[in-house]
Each structure stands twice: as structure tokens, then as C-alpha cells.
Coordinates of C-alpha atoms in Angstrom, one line a residue:
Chain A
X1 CA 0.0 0.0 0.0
X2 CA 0.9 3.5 -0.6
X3 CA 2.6 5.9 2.1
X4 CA 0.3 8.1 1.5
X5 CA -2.9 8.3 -0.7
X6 CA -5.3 11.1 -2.3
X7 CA -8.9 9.6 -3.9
X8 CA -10.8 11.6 -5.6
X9 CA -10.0 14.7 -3.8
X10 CA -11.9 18.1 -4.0
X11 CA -11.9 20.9 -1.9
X12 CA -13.2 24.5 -2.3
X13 CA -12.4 27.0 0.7
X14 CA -15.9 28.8 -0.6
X15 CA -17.8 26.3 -1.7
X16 CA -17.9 28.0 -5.2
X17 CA -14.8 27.8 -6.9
X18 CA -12.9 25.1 -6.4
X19 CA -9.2 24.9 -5.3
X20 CA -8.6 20.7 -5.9
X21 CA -11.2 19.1 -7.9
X22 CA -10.8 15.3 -8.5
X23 CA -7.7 14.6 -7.4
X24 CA -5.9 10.9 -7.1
X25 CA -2.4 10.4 -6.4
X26 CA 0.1 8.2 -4.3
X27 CA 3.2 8.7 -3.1
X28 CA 5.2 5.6 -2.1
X29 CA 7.9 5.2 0.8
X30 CA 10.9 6.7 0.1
X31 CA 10.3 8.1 -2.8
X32 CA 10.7 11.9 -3.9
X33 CA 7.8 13.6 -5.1
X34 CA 7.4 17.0 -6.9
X35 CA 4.4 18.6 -7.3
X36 CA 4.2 21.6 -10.0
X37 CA 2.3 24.5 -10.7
X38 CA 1.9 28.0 -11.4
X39 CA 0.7 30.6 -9.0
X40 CA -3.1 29.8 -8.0
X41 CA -2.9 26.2 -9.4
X42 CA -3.9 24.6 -5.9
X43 CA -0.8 23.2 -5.1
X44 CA -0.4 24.7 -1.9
X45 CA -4.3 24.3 -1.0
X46 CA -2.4 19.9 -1.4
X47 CA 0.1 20.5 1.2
X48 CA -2.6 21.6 3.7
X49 CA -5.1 18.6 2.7
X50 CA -2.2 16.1 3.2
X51 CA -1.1 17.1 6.6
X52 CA -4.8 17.4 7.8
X53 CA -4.8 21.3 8.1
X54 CA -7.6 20.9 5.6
X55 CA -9.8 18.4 5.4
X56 CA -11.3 17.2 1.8
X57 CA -15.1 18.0 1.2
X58 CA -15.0 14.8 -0.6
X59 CA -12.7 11.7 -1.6
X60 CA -10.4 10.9 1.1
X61 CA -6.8 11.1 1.9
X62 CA -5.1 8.4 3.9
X63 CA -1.3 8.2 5.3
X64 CA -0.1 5.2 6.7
X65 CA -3.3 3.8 7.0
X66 CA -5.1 6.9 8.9
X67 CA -7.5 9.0 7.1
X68 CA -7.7 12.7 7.7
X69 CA -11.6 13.1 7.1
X70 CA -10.9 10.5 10.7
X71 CA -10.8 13.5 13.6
X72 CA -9.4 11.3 16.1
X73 CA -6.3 10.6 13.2
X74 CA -5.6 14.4 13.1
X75 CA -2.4 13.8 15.3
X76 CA -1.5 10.6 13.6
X77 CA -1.4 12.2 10.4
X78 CA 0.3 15.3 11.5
X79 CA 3.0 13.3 13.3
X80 CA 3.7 11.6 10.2
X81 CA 3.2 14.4 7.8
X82 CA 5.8 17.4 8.5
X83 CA 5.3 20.5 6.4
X84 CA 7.7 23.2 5.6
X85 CA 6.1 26.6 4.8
X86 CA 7.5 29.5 3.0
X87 CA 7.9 31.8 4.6
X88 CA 11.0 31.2 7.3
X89 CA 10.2 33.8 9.6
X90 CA 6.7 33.0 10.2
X91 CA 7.1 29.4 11.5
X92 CA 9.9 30.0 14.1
X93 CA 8.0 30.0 17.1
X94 CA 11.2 30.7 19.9
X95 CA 13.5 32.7 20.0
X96 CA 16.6 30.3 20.3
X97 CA 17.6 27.5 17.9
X98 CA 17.0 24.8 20.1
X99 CA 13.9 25.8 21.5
X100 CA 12.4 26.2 18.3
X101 CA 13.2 22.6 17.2
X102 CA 12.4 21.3 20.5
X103 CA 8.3 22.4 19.7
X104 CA 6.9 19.9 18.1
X105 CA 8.3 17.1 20.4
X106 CA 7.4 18.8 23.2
X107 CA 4.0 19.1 21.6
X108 CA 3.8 15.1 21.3
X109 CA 4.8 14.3 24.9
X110 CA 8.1 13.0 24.0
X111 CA 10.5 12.3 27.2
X112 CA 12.9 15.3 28.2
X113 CA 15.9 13.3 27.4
X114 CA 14.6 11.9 24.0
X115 CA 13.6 15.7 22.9
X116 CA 17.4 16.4 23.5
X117 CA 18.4 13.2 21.3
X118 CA 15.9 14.6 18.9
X119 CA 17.3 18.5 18.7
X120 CA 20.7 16.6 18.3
X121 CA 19.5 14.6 15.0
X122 CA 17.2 17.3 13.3
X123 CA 19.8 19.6 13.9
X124 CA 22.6 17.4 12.4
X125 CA 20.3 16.5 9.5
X126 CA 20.3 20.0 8.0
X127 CA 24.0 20.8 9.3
X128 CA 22.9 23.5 11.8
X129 CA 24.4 21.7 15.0
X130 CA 26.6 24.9 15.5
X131 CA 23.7 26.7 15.9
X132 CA 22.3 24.9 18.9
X133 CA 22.4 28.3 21.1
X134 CA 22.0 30.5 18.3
X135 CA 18.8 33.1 17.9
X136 CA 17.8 32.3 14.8
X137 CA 16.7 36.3 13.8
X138 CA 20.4 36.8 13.4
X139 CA 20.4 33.8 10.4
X140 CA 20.2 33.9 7.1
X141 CA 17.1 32.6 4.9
X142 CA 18.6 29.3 4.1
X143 CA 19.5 28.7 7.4
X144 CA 15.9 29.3 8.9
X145 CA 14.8 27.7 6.7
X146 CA 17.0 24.7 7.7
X147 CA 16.1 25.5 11.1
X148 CA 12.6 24.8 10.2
X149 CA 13.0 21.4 8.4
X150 CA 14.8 20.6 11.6
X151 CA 11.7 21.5 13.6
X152 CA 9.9 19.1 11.1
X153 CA 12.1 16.5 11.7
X154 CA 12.2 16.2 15.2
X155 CA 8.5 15.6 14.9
X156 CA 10.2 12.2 12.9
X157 CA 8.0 12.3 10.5
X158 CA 7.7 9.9 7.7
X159 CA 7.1 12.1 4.9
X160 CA 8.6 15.3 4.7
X161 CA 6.4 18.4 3.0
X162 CA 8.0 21.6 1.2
X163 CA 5.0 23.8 0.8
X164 CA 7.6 26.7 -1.9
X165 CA 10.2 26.2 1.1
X166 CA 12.7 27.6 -1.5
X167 CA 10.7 30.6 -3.1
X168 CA 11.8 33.4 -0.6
X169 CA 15.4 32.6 -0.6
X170 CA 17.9 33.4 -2.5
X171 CA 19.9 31.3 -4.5
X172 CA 22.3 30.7 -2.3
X173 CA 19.9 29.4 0.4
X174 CA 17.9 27.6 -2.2
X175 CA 20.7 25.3 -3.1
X176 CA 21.5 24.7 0.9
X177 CA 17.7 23.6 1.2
X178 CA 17.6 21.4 -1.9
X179 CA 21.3 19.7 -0.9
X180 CA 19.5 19.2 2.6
X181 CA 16.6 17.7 1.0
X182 CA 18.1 15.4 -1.1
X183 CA 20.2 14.1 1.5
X184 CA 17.6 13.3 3.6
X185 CA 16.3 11.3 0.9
X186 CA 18.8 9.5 0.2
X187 CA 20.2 9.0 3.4
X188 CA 17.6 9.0 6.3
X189 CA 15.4 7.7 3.7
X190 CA 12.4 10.4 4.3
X191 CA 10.0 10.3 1.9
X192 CA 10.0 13.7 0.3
X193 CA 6.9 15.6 -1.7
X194 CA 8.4 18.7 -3.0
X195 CA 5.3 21.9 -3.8
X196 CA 7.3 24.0 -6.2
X197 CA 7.1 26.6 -9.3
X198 CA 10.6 26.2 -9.7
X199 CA 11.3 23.7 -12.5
X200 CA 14.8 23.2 -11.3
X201 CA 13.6 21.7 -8.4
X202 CA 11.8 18.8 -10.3
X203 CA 14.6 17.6 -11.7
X204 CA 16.0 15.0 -8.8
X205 CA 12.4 13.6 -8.4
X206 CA 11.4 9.9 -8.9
X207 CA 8.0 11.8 -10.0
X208 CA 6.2 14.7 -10.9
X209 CA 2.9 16.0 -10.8
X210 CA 1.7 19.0 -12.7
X211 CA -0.5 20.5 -10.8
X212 CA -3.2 22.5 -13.1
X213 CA -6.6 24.6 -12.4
X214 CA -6.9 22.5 -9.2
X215 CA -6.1 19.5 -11.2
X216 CA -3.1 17.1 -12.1
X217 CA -2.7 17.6 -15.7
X218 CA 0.2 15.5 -16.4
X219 CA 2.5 12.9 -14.2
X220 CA 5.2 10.9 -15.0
X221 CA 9.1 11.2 -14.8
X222 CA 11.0 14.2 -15.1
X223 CA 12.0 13.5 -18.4
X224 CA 8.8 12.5 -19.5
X225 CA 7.3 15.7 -17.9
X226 CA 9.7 17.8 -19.8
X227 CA 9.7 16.2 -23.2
X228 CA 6.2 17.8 -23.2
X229 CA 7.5 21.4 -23.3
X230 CA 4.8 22.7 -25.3
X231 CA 1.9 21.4 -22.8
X232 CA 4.0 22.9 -19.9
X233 CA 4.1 26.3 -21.5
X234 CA 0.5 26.7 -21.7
X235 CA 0.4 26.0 -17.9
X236 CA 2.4 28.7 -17.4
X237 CA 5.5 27.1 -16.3
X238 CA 8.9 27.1 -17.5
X239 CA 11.1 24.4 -18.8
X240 CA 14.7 24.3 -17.1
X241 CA 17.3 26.8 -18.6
X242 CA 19.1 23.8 -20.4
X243 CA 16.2 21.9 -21.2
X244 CA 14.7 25.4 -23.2
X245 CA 18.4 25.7 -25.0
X246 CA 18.0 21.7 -26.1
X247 CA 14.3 22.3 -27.3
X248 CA 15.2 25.9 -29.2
X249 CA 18.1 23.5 -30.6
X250 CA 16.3 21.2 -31.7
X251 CA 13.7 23.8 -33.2
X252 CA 16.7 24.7 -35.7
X253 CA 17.5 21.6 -36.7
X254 CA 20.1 20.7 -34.1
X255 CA 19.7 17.5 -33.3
X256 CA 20.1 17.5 -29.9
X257 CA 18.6 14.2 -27.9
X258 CA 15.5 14.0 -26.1
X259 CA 15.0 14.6 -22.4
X260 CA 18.0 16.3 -21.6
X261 CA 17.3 18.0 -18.5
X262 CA 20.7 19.7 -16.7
X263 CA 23.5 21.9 -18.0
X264 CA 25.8 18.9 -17.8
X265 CA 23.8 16.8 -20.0
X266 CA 23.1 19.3 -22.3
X267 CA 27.1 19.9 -22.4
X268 CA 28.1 16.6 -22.9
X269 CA 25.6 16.0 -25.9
X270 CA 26.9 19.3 -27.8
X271 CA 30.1 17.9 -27.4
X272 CA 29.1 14.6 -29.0
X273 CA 27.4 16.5 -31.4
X274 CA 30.4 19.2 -32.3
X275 CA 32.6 16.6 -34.4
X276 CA 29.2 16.3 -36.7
X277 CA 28.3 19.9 -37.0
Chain B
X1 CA 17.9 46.1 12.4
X2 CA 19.6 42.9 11.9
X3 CA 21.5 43.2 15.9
X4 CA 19.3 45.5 17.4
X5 CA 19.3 44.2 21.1
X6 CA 16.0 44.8 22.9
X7 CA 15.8 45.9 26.6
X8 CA 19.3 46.1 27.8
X9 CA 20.5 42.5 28.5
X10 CA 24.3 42.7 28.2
X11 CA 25.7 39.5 27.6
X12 CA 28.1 37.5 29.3
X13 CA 29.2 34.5 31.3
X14 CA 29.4 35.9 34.8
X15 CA 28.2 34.5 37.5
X16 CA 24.9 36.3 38.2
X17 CA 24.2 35.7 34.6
X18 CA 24.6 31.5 35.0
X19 CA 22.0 32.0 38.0
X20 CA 19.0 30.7 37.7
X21 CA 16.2 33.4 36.1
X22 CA 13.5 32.4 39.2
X23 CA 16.0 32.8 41.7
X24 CA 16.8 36.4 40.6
X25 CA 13.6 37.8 39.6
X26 CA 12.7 37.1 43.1
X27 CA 15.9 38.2 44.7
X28 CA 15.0 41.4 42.8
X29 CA 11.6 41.5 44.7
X30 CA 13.2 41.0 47.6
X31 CA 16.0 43.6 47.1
X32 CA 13.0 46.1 47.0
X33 CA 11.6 45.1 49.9
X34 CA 14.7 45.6 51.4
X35 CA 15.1 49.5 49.6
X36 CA 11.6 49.9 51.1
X37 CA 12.1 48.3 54.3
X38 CA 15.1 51.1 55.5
X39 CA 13.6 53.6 57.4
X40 CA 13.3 57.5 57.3
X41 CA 16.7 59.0 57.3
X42 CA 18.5 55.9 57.8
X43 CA 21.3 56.6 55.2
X44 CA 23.1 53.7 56.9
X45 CA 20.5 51.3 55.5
X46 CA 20.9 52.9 51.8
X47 CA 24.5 52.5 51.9
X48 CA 23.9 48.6 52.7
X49 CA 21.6 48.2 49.4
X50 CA 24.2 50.3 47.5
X51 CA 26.6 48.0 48.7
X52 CA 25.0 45.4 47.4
X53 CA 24.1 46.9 44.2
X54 CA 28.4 47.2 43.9
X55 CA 28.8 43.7 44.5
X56 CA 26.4 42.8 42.1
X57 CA 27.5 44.7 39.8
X58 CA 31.3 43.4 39.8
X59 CA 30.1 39.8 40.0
X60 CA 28.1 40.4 36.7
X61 CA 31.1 41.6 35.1
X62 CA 28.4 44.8 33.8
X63 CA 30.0 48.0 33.3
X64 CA 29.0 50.1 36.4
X65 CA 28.1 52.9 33.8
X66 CA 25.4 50.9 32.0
X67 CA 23.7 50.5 35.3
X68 CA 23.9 53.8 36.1
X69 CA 22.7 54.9 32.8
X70 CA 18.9 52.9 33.7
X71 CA 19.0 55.7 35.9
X72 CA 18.5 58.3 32.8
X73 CA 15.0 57.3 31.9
X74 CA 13.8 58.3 35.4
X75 CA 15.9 61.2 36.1
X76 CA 12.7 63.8 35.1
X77 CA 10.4 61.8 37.2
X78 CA 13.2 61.9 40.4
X79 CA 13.7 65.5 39.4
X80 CA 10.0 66.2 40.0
X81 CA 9.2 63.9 43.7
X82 CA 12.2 66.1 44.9
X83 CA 10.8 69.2 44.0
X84 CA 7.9 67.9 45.2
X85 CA 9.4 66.7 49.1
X86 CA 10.9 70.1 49.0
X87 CA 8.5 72.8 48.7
X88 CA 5.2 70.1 50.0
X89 CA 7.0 68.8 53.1
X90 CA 5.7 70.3 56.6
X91 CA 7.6 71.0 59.6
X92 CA 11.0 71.0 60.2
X93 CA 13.1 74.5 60.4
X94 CA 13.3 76.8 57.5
X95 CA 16.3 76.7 55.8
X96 CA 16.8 80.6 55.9
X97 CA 14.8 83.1 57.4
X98 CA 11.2 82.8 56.4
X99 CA 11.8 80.4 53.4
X100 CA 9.5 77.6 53.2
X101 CA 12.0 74.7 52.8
X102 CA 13.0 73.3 56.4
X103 CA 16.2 70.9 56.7
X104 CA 13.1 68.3 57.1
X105 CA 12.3 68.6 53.8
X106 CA 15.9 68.3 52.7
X107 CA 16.5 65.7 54.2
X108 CA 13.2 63.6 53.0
X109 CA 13.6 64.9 49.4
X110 CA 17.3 63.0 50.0
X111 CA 15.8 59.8 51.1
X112 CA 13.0 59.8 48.5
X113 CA 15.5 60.2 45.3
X114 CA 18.2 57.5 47.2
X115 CA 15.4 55.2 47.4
X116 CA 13.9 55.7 43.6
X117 CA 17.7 55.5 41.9
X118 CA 18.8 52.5 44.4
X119 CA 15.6 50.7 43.4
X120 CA 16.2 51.5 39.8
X121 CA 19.5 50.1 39.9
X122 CA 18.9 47.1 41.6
X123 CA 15.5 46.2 38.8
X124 CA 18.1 46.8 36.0
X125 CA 20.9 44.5 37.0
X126 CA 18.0 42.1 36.9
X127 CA 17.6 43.2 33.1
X128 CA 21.0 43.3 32.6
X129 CA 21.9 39.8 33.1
X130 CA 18.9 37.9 32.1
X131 CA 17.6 38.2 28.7
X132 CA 13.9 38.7 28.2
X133 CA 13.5 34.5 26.8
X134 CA 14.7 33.8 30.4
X135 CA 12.7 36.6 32.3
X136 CA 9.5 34.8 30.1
X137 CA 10.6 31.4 31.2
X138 CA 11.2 32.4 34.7
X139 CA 7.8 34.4 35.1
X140 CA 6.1 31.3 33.6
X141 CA 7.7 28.9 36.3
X142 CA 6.9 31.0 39.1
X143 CA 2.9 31.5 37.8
X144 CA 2.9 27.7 37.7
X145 CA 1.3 27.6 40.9
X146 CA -1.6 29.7 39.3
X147 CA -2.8 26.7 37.5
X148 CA -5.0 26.0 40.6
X149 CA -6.7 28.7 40.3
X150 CA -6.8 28.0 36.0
X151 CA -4.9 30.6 35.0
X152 CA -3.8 29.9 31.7
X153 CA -0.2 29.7 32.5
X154 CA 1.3 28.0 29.9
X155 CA -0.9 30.1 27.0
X156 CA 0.4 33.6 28.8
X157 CA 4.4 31.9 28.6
X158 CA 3.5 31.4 25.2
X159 CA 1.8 34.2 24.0
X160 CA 5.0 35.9 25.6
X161 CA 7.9 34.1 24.0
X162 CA 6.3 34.4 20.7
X163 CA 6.1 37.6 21.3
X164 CA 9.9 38.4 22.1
X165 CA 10.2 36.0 19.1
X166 CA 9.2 38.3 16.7
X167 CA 10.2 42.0 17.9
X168 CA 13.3 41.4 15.7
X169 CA 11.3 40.7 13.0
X170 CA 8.8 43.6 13.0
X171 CA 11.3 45.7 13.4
X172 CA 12.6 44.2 10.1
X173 CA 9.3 44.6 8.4
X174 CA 8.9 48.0 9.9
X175 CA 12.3 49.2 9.0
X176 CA 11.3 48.1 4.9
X177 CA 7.8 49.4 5.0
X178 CA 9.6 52.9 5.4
X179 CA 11.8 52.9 3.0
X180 CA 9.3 51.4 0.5
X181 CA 7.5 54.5 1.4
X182 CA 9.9 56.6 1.4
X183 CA 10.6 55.5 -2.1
X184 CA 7.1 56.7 -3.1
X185 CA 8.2 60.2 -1.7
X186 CA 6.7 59.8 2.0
X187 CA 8.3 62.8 4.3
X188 CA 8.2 61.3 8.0
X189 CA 10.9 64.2 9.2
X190 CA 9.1 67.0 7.9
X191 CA 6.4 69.2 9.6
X192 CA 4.7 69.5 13.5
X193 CA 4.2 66.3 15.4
X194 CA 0.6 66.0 13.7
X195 CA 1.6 66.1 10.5
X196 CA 4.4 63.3 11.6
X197 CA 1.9 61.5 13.2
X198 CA -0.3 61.1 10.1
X199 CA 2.6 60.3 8.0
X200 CA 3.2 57.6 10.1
X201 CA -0.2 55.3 8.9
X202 CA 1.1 54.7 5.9
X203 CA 3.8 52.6 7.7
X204 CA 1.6 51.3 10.4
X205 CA -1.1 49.8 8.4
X206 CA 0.7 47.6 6.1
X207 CA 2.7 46.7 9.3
X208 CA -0.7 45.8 10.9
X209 CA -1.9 44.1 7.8
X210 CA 1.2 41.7 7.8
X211 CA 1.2 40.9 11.5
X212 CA -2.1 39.2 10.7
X213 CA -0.9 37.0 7.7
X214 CA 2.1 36.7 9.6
X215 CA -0.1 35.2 12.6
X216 CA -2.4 33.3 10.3
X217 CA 0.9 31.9 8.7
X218 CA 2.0 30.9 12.5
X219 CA -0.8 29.4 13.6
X220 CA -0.7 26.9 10.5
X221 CA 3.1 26.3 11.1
X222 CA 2.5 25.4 15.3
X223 CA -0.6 23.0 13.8
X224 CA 1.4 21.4 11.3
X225 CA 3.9 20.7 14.3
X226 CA 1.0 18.8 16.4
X227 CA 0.5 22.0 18.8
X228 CA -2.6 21.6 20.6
X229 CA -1.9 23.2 24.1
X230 CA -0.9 22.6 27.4
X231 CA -2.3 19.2 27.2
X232 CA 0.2 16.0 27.9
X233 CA 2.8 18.8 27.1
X234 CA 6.2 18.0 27.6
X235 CA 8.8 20.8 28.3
X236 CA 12.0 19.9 27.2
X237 CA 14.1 23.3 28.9
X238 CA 14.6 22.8 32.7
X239 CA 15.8 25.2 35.3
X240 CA 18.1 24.1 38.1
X241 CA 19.1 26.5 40.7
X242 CA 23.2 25.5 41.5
X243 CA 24.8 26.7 43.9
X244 CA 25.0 30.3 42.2
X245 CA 21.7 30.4 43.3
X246 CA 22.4 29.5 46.8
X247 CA 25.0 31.7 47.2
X248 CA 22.1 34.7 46.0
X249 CA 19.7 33.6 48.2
X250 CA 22.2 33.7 51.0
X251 CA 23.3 37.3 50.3
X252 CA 19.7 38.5 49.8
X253 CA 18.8 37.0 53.6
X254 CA 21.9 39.1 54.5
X255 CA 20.7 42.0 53.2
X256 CA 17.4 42.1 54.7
X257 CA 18.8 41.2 57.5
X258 CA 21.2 43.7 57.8
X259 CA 18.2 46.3 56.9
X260 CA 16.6 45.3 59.9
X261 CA 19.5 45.0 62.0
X262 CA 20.4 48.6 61.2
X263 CA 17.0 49.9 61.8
X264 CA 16.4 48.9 65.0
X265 CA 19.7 48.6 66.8
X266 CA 20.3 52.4 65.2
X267 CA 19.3 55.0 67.1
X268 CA 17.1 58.1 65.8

């Protein structure tokens, strides 16, 4: 069964338009998930639906087995479910590193000396141990922003939810998160679901859904996504700098390969191709 | 903006820093009782808190002159209760010939500013070497007991961390909403203080308009991280008093006792 599950999902938060109409997806364990969309698309109305912050008005989502329409799975959900907002500043609750982090187990009853054991592994997980003692106002956006997945983590959640983590930072701080991020995939073996307008960020993913009018208009690899460039401009989105160059390429009779997604790839088949030309 | 400090905590490692922030908050009470507790024109009992006040000092490693300098935010109000104790106070002999202040009301006006600055002092060396997180956490450790009584304790400890939490920010937000409008050719320095006062909505709405998505934004973040108060609540941050704090205790009992002492065994 599937970590977590969406069936048939609508929601509308006026009951006239709606934000998510229809929607049905699963994301397995360990896997890493991007979801796409433009501005408006609903994508961010999903991140609140799959950590129970919103409930569906109809279909159901279920994570390990716990449905959130279920008001007694509310915490189950959330426990397993750990999102990561955009805005840094505005999900720091204390005013010192490790108080901060310490929240959300404190929140679950966790044990004193486990919540230390806990500070010690979210904070190692994003490389912020240094900043145990730190206040985190004097940090850059990156590092709140790693300060906040930390939070998330010490919840030891199962999936991990980046609700446009990246889309105040710079991109400096961008690159810290999405290092961080992969990492944890990899490593620690979190499942990630990545909410993003930032093609870029797509391109690690074992999956993508584009996320469309409050519908998924298209899923499917990366490369699959992107060999659809025409489909993804109408939505509004843009293809990776290096996947545009390849399809403009190709337009003038270059014949560059198919699915070629990052500057090193595109690189490497120019220089295949420079003998030829 | 970025290290603007707020109140006057100046940081160190001292010793009266490292107590712990229940212990001096109510040392500090105490150390007013004390101020209070020395009778009228017993100089001898002042020069015991001031004593203390030194010793303080040194062992928080603080800069006598930023302790004295708490002292500037008070002076007009000093200024006035000795003006006051001078020309209000009755009987006593006149100064000079026919002039209406009498050595009484010298000598009161005296004890009235030595008590305001010596209980000043003593309030901001609490300030001084406890930051405002710790002040919160101590304040919320000594209302525990208020739960009996169902004072939402832990809710007014939040409500006041998060709100030390995001005076740095604010400030941030404040400090870009004025140059955005002074970009659009706002004058804030410019005319009497009502025209400076209207100038300033501009910079206060947007300011309130973004505390509230800025709240909104919170509250999501503390439900997404299972928040759903007090209840089976752990706390992970613990205070232990050490023997810093029995060392303070000691030297506050000394105090007041010496207070005492010196009011009764001292004649007047």
C-alpha cells in the first residue's frame, strides 16, 4: 500500500470555486515527489489537505493507513506528515535555535531526554548543529529555513512536505535547502513531496505532478514531464534553462537528444554532437 | 535592524548571569523590599543596598556605567518627587529666614530620590543579566502555581515568547515598510508632530496588515507541528538552581537582614 494516498480529492475553501477538484495520487515510501504548478494552481491548497490542516469535502486522503476526514487521526497524520512553509520567519515560534526545534516534540509528549536526542538529529540532519544556542533572527534565509525542516524532523515524521520552502530565498539558500533535502532522501530515507514553481527543483524527483486549475494535468518522470515542453508552457510554467536551450536547438534543426534535463547533460551532448556539425 | 538588542541585556558568562532566572527575579523583589524596608533617614540602611548593588555589579562583570545609565529614563520623574518633598514637606526648620523649605524637607527629598535611583538600579541589574526568553521562562515557572486557580499559564508563557520572538522581526518589516514608502516620496521628518503622526499610517497599516498574515501563517506552522496546548505537554528546557543560586539567596537573607538590624539597633 501506498505511504500516503489522495482519492478523488476536491476541496473548495468557498464552496464555489474550487481549489482541488478530482484529485488521485500516491506517493510511495521513500520516494521523492514534486508537485508543479503555477501561482493559483492549488498546489499549496495539497500541502494543507495532506497534513490534515484541511480536510477534503470529498474523496479521502489516507497516510499510513489513517485517514484525515478521521478527527481522532488528526495527530496521527500530522506526526507523520511534517510541512515546511515559506515563509522562514513566520514558522519560528522561539527565539533560540534549540527551543524552536524542541516544539513539536514537546508538543507530542516526548521524554525530556529523548527531545534532546531529537534537537541533536534534526539539527545534524540539516548541518545546523553549530547553531544549537544561536537566535535564529540573526540567520540567514537558508538557514531558517533549515532550522525549520529541523523542527519538522524532530516531529520524525515519515514524509517530509515543502510547501515553496525555496521561493523566498535566494539562491544561495535555495541550493542549501535542496542539498539538505536530497540528502535526507537518500540518506535518512524520508519520503519527500516537494510543492514548487521552480522547474529546477523537479529535476531530482522519482516523480512529478503538474499541478493545473486545481487539477493534475500531467505525471510521470521528469524526463517525461519535460519532453512535453509545449503542454508545460500553456500552464504557465517554464522548462529548465538547459532543457529550453535543447528544445530551441532542436527547433533549428540541431539534433540534440530528447530529455535532456541539466546543463551537464546538455554539455556533454553538444560535445558529442560538435565533431558532426 | 539585523542586531538590534532589545531591553538592555548585556551578555556575558558571569556568575549572576549563569543564575537561575526564578532565583533572581525574586531576589530582585526582595532587594526592594529591602530598599523599602530602611527607614526614614537611615542613610546607613541605603548605603547597605548600594553596597550590594556594587557587588552585584562586579560579579556580573556589567560596566557600572550601563547601570547607572537605567538611571537616565527616570531622572525627570526623580527631578520632580524632589521638588515635590521640597516645597510640599511640613515642619522642620526653615532653611533661611522665612523660606518655606526646612532641613526636614531636605533631608526627606534625600531619602525619597536614594530610594527611587537604588531601586532602579537594583531592577536593572535584573535586566542586565537575564535576557527577556529567560525573564519569560522564569515568570512562567513561578505562575505555575496559578494553574490552581486555572490561570492559563502555559498560554500567557507562550503568548510571551512568541512575542519576544518576533520583535526582531517587526522591526525588520517596519524598517522596509519605510523605505518602501519613502521610495514613493513619503516625508516622515518634515512638519509639526501632527503632521508626523499622520505620516506615520502609511507605515503602520501595512505593518498591521502583515502581523495578521504573519499570525495566520504561524498558527498553521505550530498545527502542522502537532500544537494543541498545554495538554500532555512536555517541556524539554529545565531550570536548576546550582549553587550560584544558593550563594544569592544567601546574600539577599543578608541583606534584609542587615536592613533590619540597622533599623532597630540604630538610634534616631
Amino acid at each position: 500500500m501506498a505511504l500516503l494516498e489522495a482519492e478523488n480529492v476536491s476541496f473548495s475553501y468557498d464552496k464555489k470555486n474550487m481549489a482541488v477538484k478530482n484529485v488521485s495520487l500516491s506517493v510511495d515510501e521513500g520516494e521523492y515527489v514534486a508537485i508543479i504548478g503555477h501561482n493559483g494552481s492549488g498546489k499549496s491548497t495539497l500541502a494543507r489537505l495532506f497534513n490534515a490542516l484541511l480536510i477534503p469535502d470529498s474523496g479521502k486522503i489516507t497516510v499510513d493507513g489513517f485517514c484525515s476526514s478521521d478527527k481522532n487521526a488528526l495527530f496521527e497524520i500530522r506526526r507523520r506528515v511534517g510541512v515546511v512553509f515559506q515563509n522562514p520567519d513566520n514558522q519560528l515560534v522561539a527565539s533560540i535555535v534549540e527551543d524552536d526545534v524542541a516544539f513539536g516534540p514537546e508538543n507530542l509528549g516526548v521524554k525530556r531526554e529523548e527531545i534532546g536526542e531529537r534537537i541533536e538529529y534534526a539539527l545534524k540532519a540539516v548541518g545546523m548543529e553549530k547553531f544549537r544556542k544561536s537566535s535564529p533572527t540573526r540567520l540567514s534565509g537558508g538557514q531558517k529555513q533549515r532550522i525549520a525542516i529541523a523542527g519538522v524532523l524532530a516531529l520524525k515524521p515519515g514524509i517530509l512536505v515543502l510547501d515553496e520552502s525555496t521561493a523566498m530565498l535566494d539562491p544561495q539558500g535555495r541550493k542549501e535547502i535542496l542539498e539538505v533535502v536530497r540528502k535526507l532522501n537518500a540518506e535518512d530515507r524520508v519520503t519527500v513531496i516537494a510543492i514548487t514553481h521552480y522547474m529546477e527543483e523537479v529535476l531530482h524527483a522519482d516523480k512529478v505532478f503538474v499541478v493545473n486549475d486545481g487539477g493534475i494535468a500531467m505525471q510521470g518522470t521528469p524526463a517525461e514531464i519535460f519532453r512535453r515542453a509545449k503542454e508545460i508552457k500553456q500552464m504557465g510554467l517554464e522548462l529548465p534553462l538547459a532543457a529550453y536551450i535543447a528544445e530551441k536547438l532542436r527547433q533549428r534543426g540541431v539534433p540534440v537528444p530528447e530529455g535532456i534535463m541539466t546543463e551537464e547533460e546538455l554539455a556533454e551532448a553538444l560535445c558529442v554532437l560538435l565533431p558532426k556539425i | 535592524m539585523k542586531d538590534v538588542t532589545f531591553g538592555q541585556y548585556y551578555p556575558s558568562h558571569s556568575f549572576v548571569h549563569k543564575m537561575d532566572p526564578r532565583v533572581k527575579i525574586l531576589a530582585a523583589i526582595a532587594y526592594i523590599v529591602a530598599v523599602f524596608l530602611v527607614q526614614s533617614y537611615h542613610f546607613v540602611g541605603f548605603a547597605a543596598c548600594l553596597l550590594f548593588v556594587l557587588i552585584t555589579t562586579a560579579a556580573a562583570k556589567v560596566p557600572f556605567f550601563r547601570v547607572l545609565s537605567s538611571i537616565k529614563a527616570i531622572l525627570f520623574f526623580v527631578f520632580l518627587s524632589a521638588v515635590l518633598q521640597l516645597f510640599f514637606h511640613k515642619g522642620g526648620t526653615p532653611l533661611w529666614e522665612g523660606g518655606f523649605i526646612t532641613d526636614e524637607g531636605l533631608l526627606s527629598a534625600g531619602f525619597i530620590v536614594a530610594r527611587i535611583f537604588l531601586v532602579v538600579l537594583g531592577a536593572s541589574l535584573l535586566t542586565l543579566t537575564t535576557s527577556p526568553v529567560e525573564l519569560a521562562d522564569g515568570i512562567e515557572s513561578l505562575l505555575t502555581p496559578l494553574k490552581w486557580i486555572k490561570f492559563p499559564v502555559h498560554e500567557f508563557a507562550l503568548i510571551m515568547s512568541i512575542a519576544l520572538r518576533f520583535i526582531p522581526t517587526l522591526l525588520d518589516e517596519t524598517d522596509r515598510i519605510v523605505k518602501a514608502q519613502k521610495a514613493r516620496g513619503a516625508d516622515f521628518e518634515s512638519g509639526n508632530v501632527f503632521k508626523r503622526a499622520k505620516a506615520l499610517i502609511p507605515v503602520l497599516i501595512p505593518l498591521l496588515i502583515s502581523s495578521f498574515r504573519r499570525a495566520d501563517e504561524l498558527a498553521d506552522a505550530m498545527d502542522a507541528r502537532c500544537y494543541a496546548g498545554s495538554k500532555h505537554r512536555t517541556k524539554y528546557k529545565r531550570m536548576v538552581p546550582t549553587y550560584r543560586d544558593l550563594i544569592g539567596v544567601l546574600v539577599m537573607a543578608a541583606l534584609i537582614t542587615g536592613v533590619v538590624l540597622i533599623n532597630t539597633m540604630l538610634p534616631f
